[in-house]
Amino acid sequence: MLSSSREGFVWVENTFELQQRWDNEPIIDDIKAVCQATLQLDDPAQCAVSFLTSGGFNKIYVVEVESDQKFVMRVSLLVETRHKTAGEVATLKWLSQHSTRPVPRVIAFDDTRDSKIGFEWILMEHVASTSARTRWRKMTMEDKKALVEDLARHHAQLLDTSSFQTIGTLKETNSDFIPDTLVSMMFFWGDHFGFDVHRGPFRSSHSWLYSLISIMIKAKVLEMDKAVREGDEDVADEVTYSLRIAKELSLLLPEMFPPDEDAHGKKVLWHDDLSLSNIMVDGNNSPNSIID
């Protein structure tokens, strides 16, 4: 079993699924102190911090300074210490070098929980924009078409410029960006975080899917143990069916994805949660950044 600190949040089991909950909230004054030190501001009055919004694993704050500069502070749960935040920063840097799509410039970041905030964080420049979801209903069909075509061109460009040989979350080295440990919900969700499985980088689709199926099987075994302990025959029957399907998938995997079939093929940077909510548009409904 793997072990790692993930302080700051807890898993809460409701009727249908697990949900993550912040164990304690980031403190505005602590965020302000870190921003003041990072931006080298002499007077605390020069810096104002306000809460903007939150997602499943992040809380977003707006940081304003007297010089009319505006920044965004993104505070993250410790779901994958170091790998998540460092991977996000590396991805933004890679995109800034290899894509025509504007991305926020990273001012500073901390991929540990050692700062006064107590969580990992990224401070980046503020991009004036609104989510496409907010604008979608009032956008003209021409604007919607232009948005989709723009995103298609963006992904085509990523296909042309990506030259990765393995699958994983990007890591910055002294000379390049390389895939490293994969940060993905399937790998860190609940008990999955402690499962002894390979977490990347993966040489091929087969090795990546093998880890995913292994997680599915291990999770169902735990569910079965719990159902047996609690004498819940209905749940035990459902888990038995799911476990059988997972094991059948494991047997089919080599046929569908031979172990070495794409081991030497090009891997492409991919956003696995792209939606109207994280596509940001300007006042003319043109996309000007993608977040998350």
PDB file of C-alpha atoms in Angstrom:
ATOM      1  CA  MET A   1       0.000   0.000   0.000  1.00  0.00           C
ATOM      2  CA  LEU A   2       1.215   3.490  -0.805  1.00  0.00           C
ATOM      3  CA  SER A   3       1.157   6.244   1.770  1.00  0.00           C
ATOM      4  CA  SER A   4       1.267  10.005   1.424  1.00  0.00           C
ATOM      5  CA  SER A   5       0.051  13.050   3.310  1.00  0.00           C
ATOM      6  CA  ARG A   6      -3.282  14.360   2.103  1.00  0.00           C
ATOM      7  CA  GLU A   7      -4.171  16.563   5.039  1.00  0.00           C
ATOM      8  CA  GLY A   8      -6.699  19.334   4.625  1.00  0.00           C
ATOM      9  CA  PHE A   9      -9.633  17.328   3.288  1.00  0.00           C
ATOM     10  CA  VAL A  10     -11.769  14.310   4.061  1.00  0.00           C
ATOM     11  CA  TRP A  11     -13.875  11.899   2.033  1.00  0.00           C
ATOM     12  CA  VAL A  12     -17.571  11.863   2.886  1.00  0.00           C
ATOM     13  CA  GLU A  13     -19.700   8.906   1.792  1.00  0.00           C
ATOM     14  CA  ASN A  14     -23.244   9.792   0.779  1.00  0.00           C
ATOM     15  CA  THR A  15     -25.985   7.589  -0.657  1.00  0.00           C
ATOM     16  CA  PHE A  16     -24.475   7.210  -4.113  1.00  0.00           C
ATOM     17  CA  GLU A  17     -20.802   8.178  -4.042  1.00  0.00           C
ATOM     18  CA  LEU A  18     -17.854   9.617  -2.197  1.00  0.00           C
ATOM     19  CA  GLN A  19     -17.447  13.372  -2.069  1.00  0.00           C
ATOM     20  CA  GLN A  20     -14.404  15.364  -1.057  1.00  0.00           C
ATOM     21  CA  ARG A  21     -14.752  18.018   1.642  1.00  0.00           C
ATOM     22  CA  TRP A  22     -12.278  20.666   2.761  1.00  0.00           C
ATOM     23  CA  ASP A  23     -11.304  19.794   6.328  1.00  0.00           C
ATOM     24  CA  ASN A  24     -10.390  23.413   6.970  1.00  0.00           C
ATOM     25  CA  GLU A  25     -10.772  26.530   4.875  1.00  0.00           C
ATOM     26  CA  PRO A  26      -7.878  28.595   3.531  1.00  0.00           C
ATOM     27  CA  ILE A  27      -7.676  31.829   5.527  1.00  0.00           C
ATOM     28  CA  ILE A  28      -7.874  35.061   3.546  1.00  0.00           C
ATOM     29  CA  ASP A  29      -5.285  36.822   5.733  1.00  0.00           C
ATOM     30  CA  ASP A  30      -2.818  33.969   5.178  1.00  0.00           C
ATOM     31  CA  ILE A  31      -3.350  34.150   1.415  1.00  0.00           C
ATOM     32  CA  LYS A  32      -2.832  37.907   1.594  1.00  0.00           C
ATOM     33  CA  ALA A  33       0.421  37.468   3.533  1.00  0.00           C
ATOM     34  CA  VAL A  34       1.777  35.001   0.972  1.00  0.00           C
ATOM     35  CA  CYS A  35       0.774  37.275  -1.919  1.00  0.00           C
ATOM     36  CA  GLN A  36       2.355  40.276  -0.229  1.00  0.00           C
ATOM     37  CA  ALA A  37       5.649  38.418   0.188  1.00  0.00           C
ATOM     38  CA  THR A  38       5.542  36.930  -3.315  1.00  0.00           C
ATOM     39  CA  LEU A  39       4.770  40.259  -5.000  1.00  0.00           C
ATOM     40  CA  GLN A  40       7.266  42.067  -2.729  1.00  0.00           C
ATOM     41  CA  LEU A  41       4.760  44.594  -1.424  1.00  0.00           C
ATOM     42  CA  ASP A  42       5.967  46.685   1.510  1.00  0.00           C
ATOM     43  CA  ASP A  43       2.574  47.713   2.842  1.00  0.00           C
ATOM     44  CA  PRO A  44      -0.182  45.139   3.574  1.00  0.00           C
ATOM     45  CA  ALA A  45      -2.709  47.783   2.537  1.00  0.00           C
ATOM     46  CA  GLN A  46      -1.391  47.518  -1.016  1.00  0.00           C
ATOM     47  CA  CYS A  47      -2.921  44.061  -1.403  1.00  0.00           C
ATOM     48  CA  ALA A  48      -6.573  42.966  -1.268  1.00  0.00           C
ATOM     49  CA  VAL A  49      -7.765  39.359  -1.554  1.00  0.00           C
ATOM     50  CA  SER A  50     -11.342  38.210  -2.166  1.00  0.00           C
ATOM     51  CA  PHE A  51     -12.898  34.796  -2.752  1.00  0.00           C
ATOM     52  CA  LEU A  52     -14.110  34.247  -6.316  1.00  0.00           C
ATOM     53  CA  THR A  53     -15.309  30.670  -6.776  1.00  0.00           C
ATOM     54  CA  SER A  54     -14.487  27.046  -6.066  1.00  0.00           C
ATOM     55  CA  GLY A  55     -14.364  23.742  -7.897  1.00  0.00           C
ATOM     56  CA  GLY A  56     -14.046  20.161  -6.796  1.00  0.00           C
ATOM     57  CA  PHE A  57     -10.413  20.452  -5.755  1.00  0.00           C
ATOM     58  CA  ASN A  58      -9.599  24.166  -5.934  1.00  0.00           C
ATOM     59  CA  LYS A  59     -10.615  27.496  -4.464  1.00  0.00           C
ATOM     60  CA  ILE A  60     -10.029  30.615  -6.542  1.00  0.00           C
ATOM     61  CA  TYR A  61      -9.244  34.058  -5.123  1.00  0.00           C
ATOM     62  CA  VAL A  62      -8.794  37.434  -6.810  1.00  0.00           C
ATOM     63  CA  VAL A  63      -5.730  39.384  -5.702  1.00  0.00           C
ATOM     64  CA  GLU A  64      -5.706  43.139  -6.375  1.00  0.00           C
ATOM     65  CA  VAL A  65      -2.833  45.511  -5.703  1.00  0.00           C
ATOM     66  CA  GLU A  66      -2.753  49.304  -5.597  1.00  0.00           C
ATOM     67  CA  SER A  67      -0.974  49.564  -8.931  1.00  0.00           C
ATOM     68  CA  ASP A  68      -4.207  48.349 -10.577  1.00  0.00           C
ATOM     69  CA  GLN A  69      -2.694  44.954 -11.202  1.00  0.00           C
ATOM     70  CA  LYS A  70      -4.922  41.936 -10.732  1.00  0.00           C
ATOM     71  CA  PHE A  71      -3.914  38.327 -10.137  1.00  0.00           C
ATOM     72  CA  VAL A  72      -5.583  35.005  -9.450  1.00  0.00           C
ATOM     73  CA  MET A  73      -4.601  32.750  -6.562  1.00  0.00           C
ATOM     74  CA  ARG A  74      -5.595  29.108  -7.007  1.00  0.00           C
ATOM     75  CA  VAL A  75      -5.460  27.085  -3.775  1.00  0.00           C
ATOM     76  CA  SER A  76      -5.625  23.310  -4.204  1.00  0.00           C
ATOM     77  CA  LEU A  77      -6.492  20.311  -2.086  1.00  0.00           C
ATOM     78  CA  LEU A  78      -3.579  17.951  -1.489  1.00  0.00           C
ATOM     79  CA  VAL A  79      -4.963  15.139  -3.625  1.00  0.00           C
ATOM     80  CA  GLU A  80      -1.582  14.401  -5.223  1.00  0.00           C
ATOM     81  CA  THR A  81       1.075  16.284  -3.284  1.00  0.00           C
ATOM     82  CA  ARG A  82       3.552  18.005  -5.608  1.00  0.00           C
ATOM     83  CA  HIS A  83       2.435  16.174  -8.743  1.00  0.00           C
ATOM     84  CA  LYS A  84      -0.873  18.051  -9.247  1.00  0.00           C
ATOM     85  CA  THR A  85       0.280  21.633  -8.810  1.00  0.00           C
ATOM     86  CA  ALA A  86       3.697  21.153 -10.416  1.00  0.00           C
ATOM     87  CA  GLY A  87       1.992  19.370 -13.310  1.00  0.00           C
ATOM     88  CA  GLU A  88      -0.461  22.214 -13.840  1.00  0.00           C
ATOM     89  CA  VAL A  89       2.362  24.760 -13.892  1.00  0.00           C
ATOM     90  CA  ALA A  90       4.392  22.634 -16.303  1.00  0.00           C
ATOM     91  CA  THR A  91       1.373  22.273 -18.595  1.00  0.00           C
ATOM     92  CA  LEU A  92       0.782  26.040 -18.659  1.00  0.00           C
ATOM     93  CA  LYS A  93       4.449  26.652 -19.461  1.00  0.00           C
ATOM     94  CA  TRP A  94       4.444  24.045 -22.222  1.00  0.00           C
ATOM     95  CA  LEU A  95       1.306  25.555 -23.755  1.00  0.00           C
ATOM     96  CA  SER A  96       2.807  29.039 -23.657  1.00  0.00           C
ATOM     97  CA  GLN A  97       5.713  27.728 -25.738  1.00  0.00           C
ATOM     98  CA  HIS A  98       3.888  25.409 -28.138  1.00  0.00           C
ATOM     99  CA  SER A  99       0.380  26.805 -28.634  1.00  0.00           C
ATOM    100  CA  THR A 100      -1.147  29.977 -30.010  1.00  0.00           C
ATOM    101  CA  ARG A 101      -3.868  29.733 -27.369  1.00  0.00           C
ATOM    102  CA  PRO A 102      -3.152  32.321 -24.642  1.00  0.00           C
ATOM    103  CA  VAL A 103      -2.665  30.903 -21.162  1.00  0.00           C
ATOM    104  CA  PRO A 104      -2.305  32.780 -17.865  1.00  0.00           C
ATOM    105  CA  ARG A 105       1.300  33.564 -16.930  1.00  0.00           C
ATOM    106  CA  VAL A 106       2.362  31.880 -13.701  1.00  0.00           C
ATOM    107  CA  ILE A 107       3.842  34.389 -11.247  1.00  0.00           C
ATOM    108  CA  ALA A 108       4.787  31.873  -8.553  1.00  0.00           C
ATOM    109  CA  PHE A 109       3.645  28.584  -7.078  1.00  0.00           C
ATOM    110  CA  ASP A 110       4.194  26.270  -4.121  1.00  0.00           C
ATOM    111  CA  ASP A 111       3.674  22.541  -4.604  1.00  0.00           C
ATOM    112  CA  THR A 112       4.009  21.805  -0.878  1.00  0.00           C
ATOM    113  CA  ARG A 113       1.841  22.569   2.145  1.00  0.00           C
ATOM    114  CA  ASP A 114       4.695  24.370   3.877  1.00  0.00           C
ATOM    115  CA  SER A 115       3.540  27.932   3.244  1.00  0.00           C
ATOM    116  CA  LYS A 116       1.383  29.915   5.643  1.00  0.00           C
ATOM    117  CA  ILE A 117      -1.686  28.989   3.572  1.00  0.00           C
ATOM    118  CA  GLY A 118      -1.229  25.294   4.391  1.00  0.00           C
ATOM    119  CA  PHE A 119      -2.219  24.157   0.899  1.00  0.00           C
ATOM    120  CA  GLU A 120      -0.564  24.034  -2.507  1.00  0.00           C
ATOM    121  CA  TRP A 121      -1.133  27.190  -4.548  1.00  0.00           C
ATOM    122  CA  ILE A 122      -0.511  28.912  -7.868  1.00  0.00           C
ATOM    123  CA  LEU A 123      -0.430  32.693  -8.316  1.00  0.00           C
ATOM    124  CA  MET A 124      -1.027  33.717 -11.918  1.00  0.00           C
ATOM    125  CA  GLU A 125      -1.971  36.744 -13.923  1.00  0.00           C
ATOM    126  CA  HIS A 126      -5.656  37.591 -14.196  1.00  0.00           C
ATOM    127  CA  VAL A 127      -7.263  37.217 -17.624  1.00  0.00           C
ATOM    128  CA  ALA A 128     -10.394  39.325 -18.135  1.00  0.00           C
ATOM    129  CA  SER A 129     -12.952  36.842 -19.422  1.00  0.00           C
ATOM    130  CA  THR A 130     -16.239  35.028 -18.834  1.00  0.00           C
ATOM    131  CA  SER A 131     -17.001  31.333 -19.116  1.00  0.00           C
ATOM    132  CA  ALA A 132     -18.603  30.245 -22.380  1.00  0.00           C
ATOM    133  CA  ARG A 133     -21.333  28.557 -20.342  1.00  0.00           C
ATOM    134  CA  THR A 134     -22.421  31.932 -18.970  1.00  0.00           C
ATOM    135  CA  ARG A 135     -22.641  33.403 -22.472  1.00  0.00           C
ATOM    136  CA  TRP A 136     -23.847  30.346 -24.405  1.00  0.00           C
ATOM    137  CA  ARG A 137     -27.604  30.963 -24.426  1.00  0.00           C
ATOM    138  CA  LYS A 138     -27.188  34.506 -25.734  1.00  0.00           C
ATOM    139  CA  MET A 139     -24.457  33.763 -28.277  1.00  0.00           C
ATOM    140  CA  THR A 140     -25.386  33.830 -31.945  1.00  0.00           C
ATOM    141  CA  MET A 141     -25.090  30.648 -33.985  1.00  0.00           C
ATOM    142  CA  GLU A 142     -22.205  32.279 -35.858  1.00  0.00           C
ATOM    143  CA  ASP A 143     -20.359  32.884 -32.587  1.00  0.00           C
ATOM    144  CA  LYS A 144     -20.979  29.301 -31.457  1.00  0.00           C
ATOM    145  CA  LYS A 145     -19.707  27.951 -34.752  1.00  0.00           C
ATOM    146  CA  ALA A 146     -16.619  30.158 -34.573  1.00  0.00           C
ATOM    147  CA  LEU A 147     -15.941  28.967 -31.018  1.00  0.00           C
ATOM    148  CA  VAL A 148     -16.104  25.283 -31.969  1.00  0.00           C
ATOM    149  CA  GLU A 149     -13.943  25.822 -35.061  1.00  0.00           C
ATOM    150  CA  ASP A 150     -11.377  27.699 -32.981  1.00  0.00           C
ATOM    151  CA  LEU A 151     -11.185  24.842 -30.468  1.00  0.00           C
ATOM    152  CA  ALA A 152     -10.814  22.330 -33.304  1.00  0.00           C
ATOM    153  CA  ARG A 153      -7.867  24.317 -34.688  1.00  0.00           C
ATOM    154  CA  HIS A 154      -6.361  24.459 -31.215  1.00  0.00           C
ATOM    155  CA  HIS A 155      -6.538  20.672 -30.802  1.00  0.00           C
ATOM    156  CA  ALA A 156      -5.151  20.145 -34.296  1.00  0.00           C
ATOM    157  CA  GLN A 157      -2.214  22.325 -33.344  1.00  0.00           C
ATOM    158  CA  LEU A 158      -1.633  20.264 -30.186  1.00  0.00           C
ATOM    159  CA  LEU A 159      -1.652  17.135 -32.325  1.00  0.00           C
ATOM    160  CA  ASP A 160       1.021  18.621 -34.566  1.00  0.00           C
ATOM    161  CA  THR A 161       3.258  19.986 -31.806  1.00  0.00           C
ATOM    162  CA  SER A 162       3.042  17.229 -29.162  1.00  0.00           C
ATOM    163  CA  SER A 163       5.982  14.833 -29.248  1.00  0.00           C
ATOM    164  CA  PHE A 164       5.595  12.908 -26.015  1.00  0.00           C
ATOM    165  CA  GLN A 165       6.474   9.222 -25.942  1.00  0.00           C
ATOM    166  CA  THR A 166       4.667   8.247 -22.734  1.00  0.00           C
ATOM    167  CA  ILE A 167       1.363   8.949 -20.943  1.00  0.00           C
ATOM    168  CA  GLY A 168       1.286  11.002 -17.750  1.00  0.00           C
ATOM    169  CA  THR A 169       1.022  14.468 -16.234  1.00  0.00           C
ATOM    170  CA  LEU A 170       3.703  16.854 -17.455  1.00  0.00           C
ATOM    171  CA  LYS A 171       6.794  17.503 -15.373  1.00  0.00           C
ATOM    172  CA  GLU A 172       9.329  20.246 -16.046  1.00  0.00           C
ATOM    173  CA  THR A 173      12.973  19.182 -16.116  1.00  0.00           C
ATOM    174  CA  ASN A 174      16.096  21.274 -16.590  1.00  0.00           C
ATOM    175  CA  SER A 175      15.813  21.053 -20.355  1.00  0.00           C
ATOM    176  CA  ASP A 176      12.345  19.853 -21.309  1.00  0.00           C
ATOM    177  CA  PHE A 177       8.839  18.783 -20.305  1.00  0.00           C
ATOM    178  CA  ILE A 178       8.187  15.070 -19.868  1.00  0.00           C
ATOM    179  CA  PRO A 179       5.167  12.992 -18.785  1.00  0.00           C
ATOM    180  CA  ASP A 180       5.466  11.788 -15.182  1.00  0.00           C
ATOM    181  CA  THR A 181       3.087  10.365 -12.552  1.00  0.00           C
ATOM    182  CA  LEU A 182      -0.473  10.641 -13.866  1.00  0.00           C
ATOM    183  CA  VAL A 183      -2.742  12.902 -11.809  1.00  0.00           C
ATOM    184  CA  SER A 184      -6.251  11.602 -12.460  1.00  0.00           C
ATOM    185  CA  MET A 185      -9.329  11.189 -10.265  1.00  0.00           C
ATOM    186  CA  MET A 186      -9.434   7.443 -10.874  1.00  0.00           C
ATOM    187  CA  PHE A 187      -6.022   7.160  -9.241  1.00  0.00           C
ATOM    188  CA  PHE A 188      -6.533   9.354  -6.168  1.00  0.00           C
ATOM    189  CA  TRP A 189     -10.259   8.938  -5.465  1.00  0.00           C
ATOM    190  CA  GLY A 190     -10.931   7.629  -1.937  1.00  0.00           C
ATOM    191  CA  ASP A 191      -9.211   4.304  -1.242  1.00  0.00           C
ATOM    192  CA  HIS A 192      -7.779   4.272  -4.774  1.00  0.00           C
ATOM    193  CA  PHE A 193      -4.957   6.526  -3.595  1.00  0.00           C
ATOM    194  CA  GLY A 194      -3.510   3.720  -1.492  1.00  0.00           C
ATOM    195  CA  PHE A 195      -3.708   0.966  -4.094  1.00  0.00           C
ATOM    196  CA  ASP A 196      -0.374  -0.503  -5.132  1.00  0.00           C
ATOM    197  CA  VAL A 197      -0.620   0.062  -8.894  1.00  0.00           C
ATOM    198  CA  HIS A 198       1.644   1.651 -11.472  1.00  0.00           C
ATOM    199  CA  ARG A 199       0.798   5.361 -11.747  1.00  0.00           C
ATOM    200  CA  GLY A 200       2.849   6.422 -14.711  1.00  0.00           C
ATOM    201  CA  PRO A 201       4.408   7.438 -16.853  1.00  0.00           C
ATOM    202  CA  PHE A 202       2.881   4.742 -19.067  1.00  0.00           C
ATOM    203  CA  ARG A 203       4.577   3.428 -22.196  1.00  0.00           C
ATOM    204  CA  SER A 204       1.334   2.570 -23.974  1.00  0.00           C
ATOM    205  CA  SER A 205      -2.458   2.620 -23.846  1.00  0.00           C
ATOM    206  CA  HIS A 206      -2.283  -0.984 -22.641  1.00  0.00           C
ATOM    207  CA  SER A 207      -0.208  -0.157 -19.563  1.00  0.00           C
ATOM    208  CA  TRP A 208      -2.429   2.830 -18.718  1.00  0.00           C
ATOM    209  CA  LEU A 209      -5.666   0.847 -19.085  1.00  0.00           C
ATOM    210  CA  TYR A 210      -4.163  -2.080 -17.163  1.00  0.00           C
ATOM    211  CA  SER A 211      -3.671   0.210 -14.157  1.00  0.00           C
ATOM    212  CA  LEU A 212      -7.219   1.573 -14.476  1.00  0.00           C
ATOM    213  CA  ILE A 213      -8.731  -1.920 -14.583  1.00  0.00           C
ATOM    214  CA  SER A 214      -6.536  -2.994 -11.660  1.00  0.00           C
ATOM    215  CA  ILE A 215      -7.934  -0.099  -9.636  1.00  0.00           C
ATOM    216  CA  MET A 216     -11.489  -1.110 -10.581  1.00  0.00           C
ATOM    217  CA  ILE A 217     -10.887  -4.694  -9.428  1.00  0.00           C
ATOM    218  CA  LYS A 218      -9.217  -3.678  -6.153  1.00  0.00           C
ATOM    219  CA  ALA A 219     -12.040  -1.220  -5.409  1.00  0.00           C
ATOM    220  CA  LYS A 220     -14.717  -3.857  -6.035  1.00  0.00           C
ATOM    221  CA  VAL A 221     -12.907  -6.336  -3.783  1.00  0.00           C
ATOM    222  CA  LEU A 222     -13.034  -3.774  -0.969  1.00  0.00           C
ATOM    223  CA  GLU A 223     -16.734  -3.158  -1.653  1.00  0.00           C
ATOM    224  CA  MET A 224     -17.377  -6.896  -1.523  1.00  0.00           C
ATOM    225  CA  ASP A 225     -15.564  -7.231   1.807  1.00  0.00           C
ATOM    226  CA  LYS A 226     -17.696  -4.419   3.232  1.00  0.00           C
ATOM    227  CA  ALA A 227     -20.933  -5.906   1.875  1.00  0.00           C
ATOM    228  CA  VAL A 228     -20.099  -9.300   3.405  1.00  0.00           C
ATOM    229  CA  ARG A 229     -19.245  -7.754   6.775  1.00  0.00           C
ATOM    230  CA  GLU A 230     -22.517  -5.820   6.808  1.00  0.00           C
ATOM    231  CA  GLY A 231     -24.573  -8.728   5.460  1.00  0.00           C
ATOM    232  CA  ASP A 232     -25.876  -6.650   2.542  1.00  0.00           C
ATOM    233  CA  GLU A 233     -26.762  -9.277  -0.065  1.00  0.00           C
ATOM    234  CA  ASP A 234     -28.117  -6.771  -2.612  1.00  0.00           C
ATOM    235  CA  VAL A 235     -24.870  -4.817  -2.682  1.00  0.00           C
ATOM    236  CA  ALA A 236     -22.884  -8.051  -2.754  1.00  0.00           C
ATOM    237  CA  ASP A 237     -24.797  -9.182  -5.846  1.00  0.00           C
ATOM    238  CA  GLU A 238     -24.180  -5.855  -7.615  1.00  0.00           C
ATOM    239  CA  VAL A 239     -20.487  -5.913  -6.743  1.00  0.00           C
ATOM    240  CA  THR A 240     -20.166  -9.523  -7.908  1.00  0.00           C
ATOM    241  CA  TYR A 241     -21.527  -8.522 -11.313  1.00  0.00           C
ATOM    242  CA  SER A 242     -19.248  -5.462 -11.566  1.00  0.00           C
ATOM    243  CA  LEU A 243     -16.233  -7.483 -10.478  1.00  0.00           C
ATOM    244  CA  ARG A 244     -16.911 -10.093 -13.135  1.00  0.00           C
ATOM    245  CA  ILE A 245     -17.135  -7.406 -15.826  1.00  0.00           C
ATOM    246  CA  ALA A 246     -13.866  -5.825 -14.660  1.00  0.00           C
ATOM    247  CA  LYS A 247     -12.060  -9.160 -14.760  1.00  0.00           C
ATOM    248  CA  GLU A 248     -13.435  -9.860 -18.236  1.00  0.00           C
ATOM    249  CA  LEU A 249     -12.148  -6.465 -19.370  1.00  0.00           C
ATOM    250  CA  SER A 250      -8.751  -7.406 -17.993  1.00  0.00           C
ATOM    251  CA  LEU A 251      -8.743 -10.566 -20.108  1.00  0.00           C
ATOM    252  CA  LEU A 252      -9.833  -8.663 -23.225  1.00  0.00           C
ATOM    253  CA  LEU A 253      -7.291  -5.877 -22.792  1.00  0.00           C
ATOM    254  CA  PRO A 254      -4.360  -7.554 -24.611  1.00  0.00           C
ATOM    255  CA  GLU A 255      -6.610  -8.267 -27.593  1.00  0.00           C
ATOM    256  CA  MET A 256      -7.995  -4.748 -27.850  1.00  0.00           C
ATOM    257  CA  PHE A 257      -4.773  -2.947 -26.892  1.00  0.00           C
ATOM    258  CA  PRO A 258      -1.712  -5.159 -27.464  1.00  0.00           C
ATOM    259  CA  PRO A 259       1.011  -4.320 -24.902  1.00  0.00           C
ATOM    260  CA  ASP A 260       3.511  -2.849 -27.355  1.00  0.00           C
ATOM    261  CA  GLU A 261       1.233  -1.686 -30.153  1.00  0.00           C
ATOM    262  CA  ASP A 262       1.548   2.047 -29.504  1.00  0.00           C
ATOM    263  CA  ALA A 263       4.546   2.038 -27.176  1.00  0.00           C
ATOM    264  CA  HIS A 264       6.554   4.091 -29.658  1.00  0.00           C
ATOM    265  CA  GLY A 265       3.693   6.205 -30.976  1.00  0.00           C
ATOM    266  CA  LYS A 266       3.282   9.922 -30.348  1.00  0.00           C
ATOM    267  CA  LYS A 267       1.235  10.921 -27.298  1.00  0.00           C
ATOM    268  CA  VAL A 268      -0.786  14.154 -27.400  1.00  0.00           C
ATOM    269  CA  LEU A 269      -1.550  16.693 -24.689  1.00  0.00           C
ATOM    270  CA  TRP A 270      -5.201  16.286 -23.732  1.00  0.00           C
ATOM    271  CA  HIS A 271      -7.705  18.136 -21.520  1.00  0.00           C
ATOM    272  CA  ASP A 272      -9.898  15.420 -20.021  1.00  0.00           C
ATOM    273  CA  ASP A 273     -12.509  17.783 -18.563  1.00  0.00           C
ATOM    274  CA  LEU A 274     -13.059  20.328 -21.323  1.00  0.00           C
ATOM    275  CA  SER A 275     -16.479  21.973 -21.112  1.00  0.00           C
ATOM    276  CA  LEU A 276     -18.184  25.321 -21.600  1.00  0.00           C
ATOM    277  CA  SER A 277     -17.461  26.053 -17.934  1.00  0.00           C
ATOM    278  CA  ASN A 278     -13.697  26.170 -18.398  1.00  0.00           C
ATOM    279  CA  ILE A 279     -13.583  27.701 -21.874  1.00  0.00           C
ATOM    280  CA  MET A 280     -13.208  31.428 -21.275  1.00  0.00           C
ATOM    281  CA  VAL A 281     -14.305  34.045 -23.812  1.00  0.00           C
ATOM    282  CA  ASP A 282     -13.747  37.771 -24.186  1.00  0.00           C
ATOM    283  CA  GLY A 283     -16.298  40.515 -24.775  1.00  0.00           C
ATOM    284  CA  ASN A 284     -16.676  39.447 -28.407  1.00  0.00           C
ATOM    285  CA  ASN A 285     -17.325  35.803 -27.430  1.00  0.00           C
ATOM    286  CA  SER A 286     -13.952  34.766 -28.826  1.00  0.00           C
ATOM    287  CA  PRO A 287     -12.086  32.173 -26.723  1.00  0.00           C
ATOM    288  CA  ASN A 288      -9.131  33.724 -24.930  1.00  0.00           C
ATOM    289  CA  SER A 289      -8.114  30.993 -22.477  1.00  0.00           C
ATOM    290  CA  ILE A 290      -8.859  27.519 -21.182  1.00  0.00           C
ATOM    291  CA  ILE A 291      -8.689  26.915 -17.436  1.00  0.00           C
ATOM    292  CA  ASP A 292      -8.506  23.857 -15.145  1.00  0.00           C
TER     293      ASP A 292
END
